[in-house]
PDB file of C-alpha atoms in Angstrom:
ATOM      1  CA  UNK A 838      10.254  24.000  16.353  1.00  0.00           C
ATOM      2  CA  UNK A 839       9.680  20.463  17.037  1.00  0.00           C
ATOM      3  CA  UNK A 840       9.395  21.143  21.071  1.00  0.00           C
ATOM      4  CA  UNK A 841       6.498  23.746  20.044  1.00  0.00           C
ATOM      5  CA  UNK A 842       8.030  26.326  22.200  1.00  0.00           C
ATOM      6  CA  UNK A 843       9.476  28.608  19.153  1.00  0.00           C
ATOM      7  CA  UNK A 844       8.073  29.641  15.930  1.00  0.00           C
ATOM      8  CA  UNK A 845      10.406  31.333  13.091  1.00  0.00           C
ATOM      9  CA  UNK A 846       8.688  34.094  11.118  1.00  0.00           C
ATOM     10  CA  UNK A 847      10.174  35.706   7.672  1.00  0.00           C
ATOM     11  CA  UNK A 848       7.901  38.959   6.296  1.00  0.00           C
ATOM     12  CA  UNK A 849       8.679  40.851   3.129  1.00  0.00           C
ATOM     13  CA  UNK A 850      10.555  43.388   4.189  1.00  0.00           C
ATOM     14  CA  UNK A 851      13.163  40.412   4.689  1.00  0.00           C
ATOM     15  CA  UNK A 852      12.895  40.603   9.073  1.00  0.00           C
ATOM     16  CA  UNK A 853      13.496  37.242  10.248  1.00  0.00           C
ATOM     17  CA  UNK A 854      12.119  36.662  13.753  1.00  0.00           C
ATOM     18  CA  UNK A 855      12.510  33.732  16.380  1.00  0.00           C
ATOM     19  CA  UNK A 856       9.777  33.795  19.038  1.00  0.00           C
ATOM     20  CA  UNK A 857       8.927  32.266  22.178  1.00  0.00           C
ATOM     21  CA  UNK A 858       5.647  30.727  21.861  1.00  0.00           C
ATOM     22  CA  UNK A 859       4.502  31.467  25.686  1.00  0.00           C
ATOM     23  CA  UNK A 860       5.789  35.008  26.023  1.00  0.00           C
ATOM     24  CA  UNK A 861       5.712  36.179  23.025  1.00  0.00           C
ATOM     25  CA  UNK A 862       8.856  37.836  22.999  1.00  0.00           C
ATOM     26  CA  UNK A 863      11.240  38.536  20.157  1.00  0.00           C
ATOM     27  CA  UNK A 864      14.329  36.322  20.889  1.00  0.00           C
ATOM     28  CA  UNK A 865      16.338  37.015  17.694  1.00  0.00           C
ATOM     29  CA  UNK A 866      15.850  39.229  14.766  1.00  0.00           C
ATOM     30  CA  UNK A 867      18.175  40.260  12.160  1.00  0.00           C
ATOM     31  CA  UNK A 868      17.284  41.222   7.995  1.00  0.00           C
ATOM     32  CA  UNK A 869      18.468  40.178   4.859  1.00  0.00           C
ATOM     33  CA  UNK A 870      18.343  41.756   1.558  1.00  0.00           C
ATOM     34  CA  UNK A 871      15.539  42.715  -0.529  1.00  0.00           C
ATOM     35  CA  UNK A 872      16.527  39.880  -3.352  1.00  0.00           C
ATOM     36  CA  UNK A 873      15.863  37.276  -0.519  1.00  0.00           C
ATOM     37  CA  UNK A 874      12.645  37.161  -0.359  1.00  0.00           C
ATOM     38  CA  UNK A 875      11.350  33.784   1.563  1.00  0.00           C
ATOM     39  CA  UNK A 876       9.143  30.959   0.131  1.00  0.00           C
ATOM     40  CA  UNK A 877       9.816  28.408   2.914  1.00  0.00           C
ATOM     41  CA  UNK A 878      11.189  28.092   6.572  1.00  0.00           C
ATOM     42  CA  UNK A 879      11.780  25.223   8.672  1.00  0.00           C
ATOM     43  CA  UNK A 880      13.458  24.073  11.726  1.00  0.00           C
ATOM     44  CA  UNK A 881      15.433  20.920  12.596  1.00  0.00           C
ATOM     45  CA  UNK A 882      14.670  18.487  14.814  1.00  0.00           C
ATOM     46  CA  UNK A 883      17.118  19.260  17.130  1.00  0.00           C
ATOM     47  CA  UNK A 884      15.716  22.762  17.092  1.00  0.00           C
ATOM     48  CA  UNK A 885      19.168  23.695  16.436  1.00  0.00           C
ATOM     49  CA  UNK A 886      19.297  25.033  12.930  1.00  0.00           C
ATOM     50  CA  UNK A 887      17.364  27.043  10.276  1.00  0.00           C
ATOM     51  CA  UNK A 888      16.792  26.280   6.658  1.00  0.00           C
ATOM     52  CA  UNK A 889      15.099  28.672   4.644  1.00  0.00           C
ATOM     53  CA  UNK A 890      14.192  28.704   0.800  1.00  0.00           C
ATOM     54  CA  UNK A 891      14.543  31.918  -0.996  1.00  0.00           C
ATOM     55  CA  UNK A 892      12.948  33.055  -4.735  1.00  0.00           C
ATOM     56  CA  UNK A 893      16.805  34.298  -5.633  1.00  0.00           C
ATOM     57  CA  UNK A 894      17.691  30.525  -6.055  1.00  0.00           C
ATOM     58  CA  UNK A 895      19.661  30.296  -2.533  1.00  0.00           C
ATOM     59  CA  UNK A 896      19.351  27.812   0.142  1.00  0.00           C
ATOM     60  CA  UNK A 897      20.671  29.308   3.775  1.00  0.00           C
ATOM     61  CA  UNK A 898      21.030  27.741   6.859  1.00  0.00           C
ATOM     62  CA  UNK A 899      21.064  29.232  10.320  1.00  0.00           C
ATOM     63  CA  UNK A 900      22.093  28.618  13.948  1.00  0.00           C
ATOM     64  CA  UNK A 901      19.001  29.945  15.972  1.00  0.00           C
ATOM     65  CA  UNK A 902      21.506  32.674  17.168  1.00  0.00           C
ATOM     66  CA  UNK A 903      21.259  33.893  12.915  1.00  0.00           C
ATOM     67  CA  UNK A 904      24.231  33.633  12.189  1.00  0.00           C
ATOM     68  CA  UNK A 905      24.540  31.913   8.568  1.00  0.00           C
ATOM     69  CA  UNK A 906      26.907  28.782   8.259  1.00  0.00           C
ATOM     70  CA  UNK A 907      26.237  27.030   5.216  1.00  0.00           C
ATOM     71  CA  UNK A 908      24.360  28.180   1.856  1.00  0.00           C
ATOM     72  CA  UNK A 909      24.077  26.277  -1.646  1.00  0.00           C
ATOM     73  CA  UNK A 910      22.063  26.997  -4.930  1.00  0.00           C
ATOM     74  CA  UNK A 911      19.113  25.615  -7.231  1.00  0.00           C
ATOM     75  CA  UNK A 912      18.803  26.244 -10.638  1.00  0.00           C
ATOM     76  CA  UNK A 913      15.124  27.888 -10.036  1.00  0.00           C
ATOM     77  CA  UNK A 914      13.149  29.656  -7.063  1.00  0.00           C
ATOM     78  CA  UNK A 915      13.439  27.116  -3.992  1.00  0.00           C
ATOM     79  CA  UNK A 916       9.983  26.116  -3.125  1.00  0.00           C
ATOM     80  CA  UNK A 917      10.177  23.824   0.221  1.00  0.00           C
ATOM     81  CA  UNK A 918      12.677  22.693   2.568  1.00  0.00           C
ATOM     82  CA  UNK A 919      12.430  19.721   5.205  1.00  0.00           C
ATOM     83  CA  UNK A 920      14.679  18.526   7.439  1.00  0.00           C
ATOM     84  CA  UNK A 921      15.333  14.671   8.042  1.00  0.00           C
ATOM     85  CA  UNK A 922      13.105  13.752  10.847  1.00  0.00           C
ATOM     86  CA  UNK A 923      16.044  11.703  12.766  1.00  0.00           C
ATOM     87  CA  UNK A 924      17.954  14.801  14.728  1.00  0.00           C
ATOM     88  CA  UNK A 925      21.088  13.274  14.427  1.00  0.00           C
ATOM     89  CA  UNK A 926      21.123  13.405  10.638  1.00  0.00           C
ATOM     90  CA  UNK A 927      21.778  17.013   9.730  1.00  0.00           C
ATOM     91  CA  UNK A 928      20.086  16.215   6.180  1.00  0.00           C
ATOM     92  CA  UNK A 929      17.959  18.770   4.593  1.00  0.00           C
ATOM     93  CA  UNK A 930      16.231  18.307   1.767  1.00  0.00           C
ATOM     94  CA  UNK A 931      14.465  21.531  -0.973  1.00  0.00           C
ATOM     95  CA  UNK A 932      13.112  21.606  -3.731  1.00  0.00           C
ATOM     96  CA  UNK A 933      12.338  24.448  -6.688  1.00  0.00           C
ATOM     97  CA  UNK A 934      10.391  25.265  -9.632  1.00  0.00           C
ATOM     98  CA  UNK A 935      12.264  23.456 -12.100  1.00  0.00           C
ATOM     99  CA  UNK A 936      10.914  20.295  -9.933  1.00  0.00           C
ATOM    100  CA  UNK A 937      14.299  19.306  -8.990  1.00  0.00           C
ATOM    101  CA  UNK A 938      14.882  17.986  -5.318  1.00  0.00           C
ATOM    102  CA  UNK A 939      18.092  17.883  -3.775  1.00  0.00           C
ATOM    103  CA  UNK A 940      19.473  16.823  -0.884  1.00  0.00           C
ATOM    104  CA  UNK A 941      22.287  18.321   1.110  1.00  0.00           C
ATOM    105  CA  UNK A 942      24.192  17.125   3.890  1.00  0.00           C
ATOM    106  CA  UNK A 943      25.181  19.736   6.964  1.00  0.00           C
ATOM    107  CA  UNK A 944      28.184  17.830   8.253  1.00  0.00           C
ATOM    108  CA  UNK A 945      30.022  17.441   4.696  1.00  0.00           C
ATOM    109  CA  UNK A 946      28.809  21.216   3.431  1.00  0.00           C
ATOM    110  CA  UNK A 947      27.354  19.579   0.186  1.00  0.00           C
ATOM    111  CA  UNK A 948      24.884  18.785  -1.964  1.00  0.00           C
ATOM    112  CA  UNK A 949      24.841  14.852  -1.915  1.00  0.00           C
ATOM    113  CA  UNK A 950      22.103  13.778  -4.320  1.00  0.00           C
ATOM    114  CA  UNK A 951      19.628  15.387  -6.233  1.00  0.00           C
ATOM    115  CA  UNK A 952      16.505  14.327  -8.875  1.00  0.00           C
ATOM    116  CA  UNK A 953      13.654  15.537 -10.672  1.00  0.00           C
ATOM    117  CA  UNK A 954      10.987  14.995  -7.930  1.00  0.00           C
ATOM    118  CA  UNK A 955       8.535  17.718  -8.444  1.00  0.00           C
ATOM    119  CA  UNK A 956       7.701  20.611  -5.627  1.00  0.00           C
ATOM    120  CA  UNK A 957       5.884  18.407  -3.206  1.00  0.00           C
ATOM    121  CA  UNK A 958       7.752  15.764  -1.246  1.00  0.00           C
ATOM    122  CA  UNK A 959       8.138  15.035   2.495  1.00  0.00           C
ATOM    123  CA  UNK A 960      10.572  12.490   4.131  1.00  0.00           C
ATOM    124  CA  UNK A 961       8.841   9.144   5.856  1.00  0.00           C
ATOM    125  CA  UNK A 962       8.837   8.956  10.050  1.00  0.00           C
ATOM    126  CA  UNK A 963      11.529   6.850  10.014  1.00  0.00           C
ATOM    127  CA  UNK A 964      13.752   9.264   6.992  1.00  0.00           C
ATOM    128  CA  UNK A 965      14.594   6.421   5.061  1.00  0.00           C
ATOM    129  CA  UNK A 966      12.366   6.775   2.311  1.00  0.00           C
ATOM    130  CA  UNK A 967      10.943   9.861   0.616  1.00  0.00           C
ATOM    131  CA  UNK A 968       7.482  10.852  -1.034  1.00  0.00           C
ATOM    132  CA  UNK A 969       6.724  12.962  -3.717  1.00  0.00           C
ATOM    133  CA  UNK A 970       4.191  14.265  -6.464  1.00  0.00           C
ATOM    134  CA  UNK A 971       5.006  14.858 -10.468  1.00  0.00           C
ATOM    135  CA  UNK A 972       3.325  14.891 -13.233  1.00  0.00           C
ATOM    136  CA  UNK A 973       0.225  12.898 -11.588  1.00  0.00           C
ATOM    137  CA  UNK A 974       2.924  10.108 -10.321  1.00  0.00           C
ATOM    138  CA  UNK A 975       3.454   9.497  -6.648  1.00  0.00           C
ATOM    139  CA  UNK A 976       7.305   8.427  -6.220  1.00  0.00           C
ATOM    140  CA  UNK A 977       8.787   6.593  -3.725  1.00  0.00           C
ATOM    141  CA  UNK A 978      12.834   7.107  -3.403  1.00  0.00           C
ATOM    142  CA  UNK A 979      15.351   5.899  -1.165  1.00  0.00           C
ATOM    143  CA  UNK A 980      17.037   9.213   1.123  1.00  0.00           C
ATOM    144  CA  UNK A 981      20.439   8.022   0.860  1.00  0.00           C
ATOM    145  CA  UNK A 982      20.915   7.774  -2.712  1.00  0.00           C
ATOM    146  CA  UNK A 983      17.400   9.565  -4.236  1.00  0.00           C
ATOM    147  CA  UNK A 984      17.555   5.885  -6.003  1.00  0.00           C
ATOM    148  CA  UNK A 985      13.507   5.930  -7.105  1.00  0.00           C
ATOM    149  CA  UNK A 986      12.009   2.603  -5.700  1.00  0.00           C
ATOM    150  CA  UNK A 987       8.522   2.914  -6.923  1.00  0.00           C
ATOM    151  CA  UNK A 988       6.269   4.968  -8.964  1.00  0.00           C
ATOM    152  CA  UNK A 989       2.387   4.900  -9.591  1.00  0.00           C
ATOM    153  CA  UNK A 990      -1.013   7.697 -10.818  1.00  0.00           C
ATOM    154  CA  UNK A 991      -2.312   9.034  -8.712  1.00  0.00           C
ATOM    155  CA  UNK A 992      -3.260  12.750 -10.042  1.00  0.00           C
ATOM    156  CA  UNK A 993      -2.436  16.134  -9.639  1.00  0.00           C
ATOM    157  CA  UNK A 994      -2.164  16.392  -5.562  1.00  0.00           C
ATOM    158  CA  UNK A 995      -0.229  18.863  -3.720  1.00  0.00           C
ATOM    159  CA  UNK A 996       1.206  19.094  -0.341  1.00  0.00           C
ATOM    160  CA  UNK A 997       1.885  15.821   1.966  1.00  0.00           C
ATOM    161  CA  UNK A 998       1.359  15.278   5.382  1.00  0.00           C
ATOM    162  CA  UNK A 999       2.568  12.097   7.261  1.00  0.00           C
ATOM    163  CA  UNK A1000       0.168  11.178   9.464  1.00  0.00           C
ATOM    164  CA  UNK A1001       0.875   8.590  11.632  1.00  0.00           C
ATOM    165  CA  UNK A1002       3.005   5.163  11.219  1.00  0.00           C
ATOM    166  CA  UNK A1003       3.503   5.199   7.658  1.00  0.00           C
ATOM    167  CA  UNK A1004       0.980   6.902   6.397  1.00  0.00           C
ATOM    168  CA  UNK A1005       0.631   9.840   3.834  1.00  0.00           C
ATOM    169  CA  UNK A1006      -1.937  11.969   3.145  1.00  0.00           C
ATOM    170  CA  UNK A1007      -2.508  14.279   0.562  1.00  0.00           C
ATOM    171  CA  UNK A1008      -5.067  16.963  -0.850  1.00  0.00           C
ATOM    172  CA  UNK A1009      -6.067  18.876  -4.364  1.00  0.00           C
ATOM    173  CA  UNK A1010      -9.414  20.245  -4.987  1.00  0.00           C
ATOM    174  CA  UNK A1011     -11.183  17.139  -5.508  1.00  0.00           C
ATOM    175  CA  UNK A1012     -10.447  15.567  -2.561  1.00  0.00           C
ATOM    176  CA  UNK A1013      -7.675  13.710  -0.962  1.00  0.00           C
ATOM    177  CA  UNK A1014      -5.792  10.338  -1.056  1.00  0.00           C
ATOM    178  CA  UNK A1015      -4.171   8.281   2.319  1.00  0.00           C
ATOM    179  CA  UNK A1016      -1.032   6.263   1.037  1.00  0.00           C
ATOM    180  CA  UNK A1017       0.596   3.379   3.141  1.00  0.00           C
ATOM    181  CA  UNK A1018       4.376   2.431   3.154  1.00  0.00           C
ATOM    182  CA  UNK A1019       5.620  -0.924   3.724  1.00  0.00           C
ATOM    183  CA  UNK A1020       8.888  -1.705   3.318  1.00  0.00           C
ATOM    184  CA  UNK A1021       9.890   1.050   1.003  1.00  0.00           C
ATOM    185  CA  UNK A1022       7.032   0.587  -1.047  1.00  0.00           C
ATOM    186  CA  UNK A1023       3.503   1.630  -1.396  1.00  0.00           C
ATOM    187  CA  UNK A1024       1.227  -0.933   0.097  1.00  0.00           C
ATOM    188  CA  UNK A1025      -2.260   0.980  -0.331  1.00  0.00           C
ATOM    189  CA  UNK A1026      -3.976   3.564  -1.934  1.00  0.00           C
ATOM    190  CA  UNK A1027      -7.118   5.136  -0.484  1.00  0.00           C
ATOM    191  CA  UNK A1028      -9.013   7.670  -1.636  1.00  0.00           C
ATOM    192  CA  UNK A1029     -11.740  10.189   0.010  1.00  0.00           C
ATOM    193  CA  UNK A1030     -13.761  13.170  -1.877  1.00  0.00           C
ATOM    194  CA  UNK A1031     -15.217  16.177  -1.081  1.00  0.00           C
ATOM    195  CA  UNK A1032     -17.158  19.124  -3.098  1.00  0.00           C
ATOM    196  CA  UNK A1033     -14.637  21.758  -2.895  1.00  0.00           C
ATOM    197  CA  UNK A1034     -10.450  22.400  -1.810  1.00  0.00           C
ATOM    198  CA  UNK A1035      -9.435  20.704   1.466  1.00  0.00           C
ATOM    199  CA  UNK A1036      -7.067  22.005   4.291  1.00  0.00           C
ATOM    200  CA  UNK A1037      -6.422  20.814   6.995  1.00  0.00           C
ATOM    201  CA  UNK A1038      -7.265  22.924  10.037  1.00  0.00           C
ATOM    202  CA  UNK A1039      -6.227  20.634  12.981  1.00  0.00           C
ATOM    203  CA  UNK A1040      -4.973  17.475  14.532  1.00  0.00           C
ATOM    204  CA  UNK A1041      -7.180  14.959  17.234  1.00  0.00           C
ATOM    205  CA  UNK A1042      -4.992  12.754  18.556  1.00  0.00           C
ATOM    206  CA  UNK A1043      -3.133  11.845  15.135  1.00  0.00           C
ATOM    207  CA  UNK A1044      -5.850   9.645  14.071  1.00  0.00           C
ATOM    208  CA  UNK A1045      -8.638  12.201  12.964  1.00  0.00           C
ATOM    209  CA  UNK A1046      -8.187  15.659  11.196  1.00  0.00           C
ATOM    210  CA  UNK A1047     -10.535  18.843  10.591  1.00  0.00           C
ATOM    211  CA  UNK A1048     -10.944  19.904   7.240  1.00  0.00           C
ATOM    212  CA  UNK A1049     -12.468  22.898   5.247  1.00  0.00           C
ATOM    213  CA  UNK A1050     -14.176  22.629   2.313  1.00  0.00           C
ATOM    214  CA  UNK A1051     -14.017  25.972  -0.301  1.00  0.00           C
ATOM    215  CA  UNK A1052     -17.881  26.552   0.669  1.00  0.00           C
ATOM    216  CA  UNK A1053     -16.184  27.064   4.455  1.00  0.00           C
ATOM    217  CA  UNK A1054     -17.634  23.898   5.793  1.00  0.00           C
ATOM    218  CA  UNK A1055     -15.773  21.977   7.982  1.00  0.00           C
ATOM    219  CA  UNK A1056     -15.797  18.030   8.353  1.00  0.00           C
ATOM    220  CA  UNK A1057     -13.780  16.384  11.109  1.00  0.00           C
ATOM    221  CA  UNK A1058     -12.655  13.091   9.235  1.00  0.00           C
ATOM    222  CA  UNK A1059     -10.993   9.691  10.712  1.00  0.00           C
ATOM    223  CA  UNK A1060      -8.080   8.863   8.754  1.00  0.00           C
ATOM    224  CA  UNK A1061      -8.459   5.189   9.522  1.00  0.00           C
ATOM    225  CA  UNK A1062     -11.536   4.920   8.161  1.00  0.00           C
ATOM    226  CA  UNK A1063     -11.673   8.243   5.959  1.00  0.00           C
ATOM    227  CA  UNK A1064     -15.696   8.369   7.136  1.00  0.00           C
ATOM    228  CA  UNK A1065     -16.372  12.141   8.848  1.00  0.00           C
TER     229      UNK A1065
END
């Protein structure tokens, strides 16, 4: 959760499992059914809520005591879920294999918007805006409405991480790019490269990362400067 005192944990056998961090104790547990099997979990920011994004199609969401309140359906497996990162707006966001995003609003029980965004996408700091990744474009849309603002190439990239301010960063197994957002709109592009597929491993301080290469080196890298 966003306090980093719980962590939420979904196995195949379709246990869910809330657990205190320091103690390592089980705080709740309960199971679902063998067609819900998990491809995503996340928490909100006010640590409040669970969303979690099953292969059947579903979208659930939880009080931390498990106890389902709200539910809605994609057309395809979900693949991710995010919640807005301001914890007053009970917004989630998912998206599924058909590459459609949508975004549904606790308070009203309802989808509110949805697009063709592709799988990977991740709300700004501020949640006004939201990034994603198809078909080698990186899109830019407005959270409100999923109105697109901008679009530009940038390859085949996967999963984003927002650094720090408004910046972006993303990896595929060439190497990785650092995107900066201005105003809604893309100010800069940056690109780093490295031999093999990049993860990240670990944070310094927001401003520097750890990385491993497929050859199981690792590289701690600046992100201002992108020099290791």
């Amino acid at each position: 959760n966003s306090s980093g005192t719980k962590i939420a944990t979904f196995s195949v056998n379709g246990l869910l499992r809330i657990i205190d961090i320091s103690s390592s104790q089980i705080l709740q547990i309960t199971r679902f059914g063998p067609k819900f099997f998990p491809n995503d979990i996340a928490f909100s920011q006010d640590s409040r809520h669970l969303a979690i994004g099953f292969a059947n199609q579903a979208v659930k969401i939880l009080t931390v005591e498990l106890e389902v309140n709200h539910s809605y359906q994609h057309a395809a497996p979900v693949r991710h879920v995010e919640w807005h990162p301001n914890s007053e707006m009970l917004q989630l966001i998912s998206s599924d294999d058909s590459k459609k995003i949508q975004l549904f609003d606790y308070i009203a029980n309802k989808v509110i918007a949805n697009v063709e965004g592709g799988h990977t996408f991740s709300f700004s700091k501020d949640g006004d805006t939201i990034v994603s990744i198809l078909n080698q474009e990186l899109r830019v849309y407005e959270t409100k409405s999923l109105k697109l603002l901008q679009q530009c190439v940038v390859g085949e990239y996967n999963k984003l991480y927002w650094l720090w301010d408004n910046k972006c960063y993303s990896e595929d197994n060439k190497g990785f790019i650092v995107m900066e957002l201005g105003e809604n709109r893309i100010r800069n592009i940056e690109r780093g490269t490295d031999k093999g597929v990049m993860k990240i491993l670990a944070w310094e301080k927001e401003k520097k990362i750890v990385v491993v290469s497929a050859e199981q080196n690792m590289t701690l890298i600046d992100m201002r400067t992108l020099q290791a």
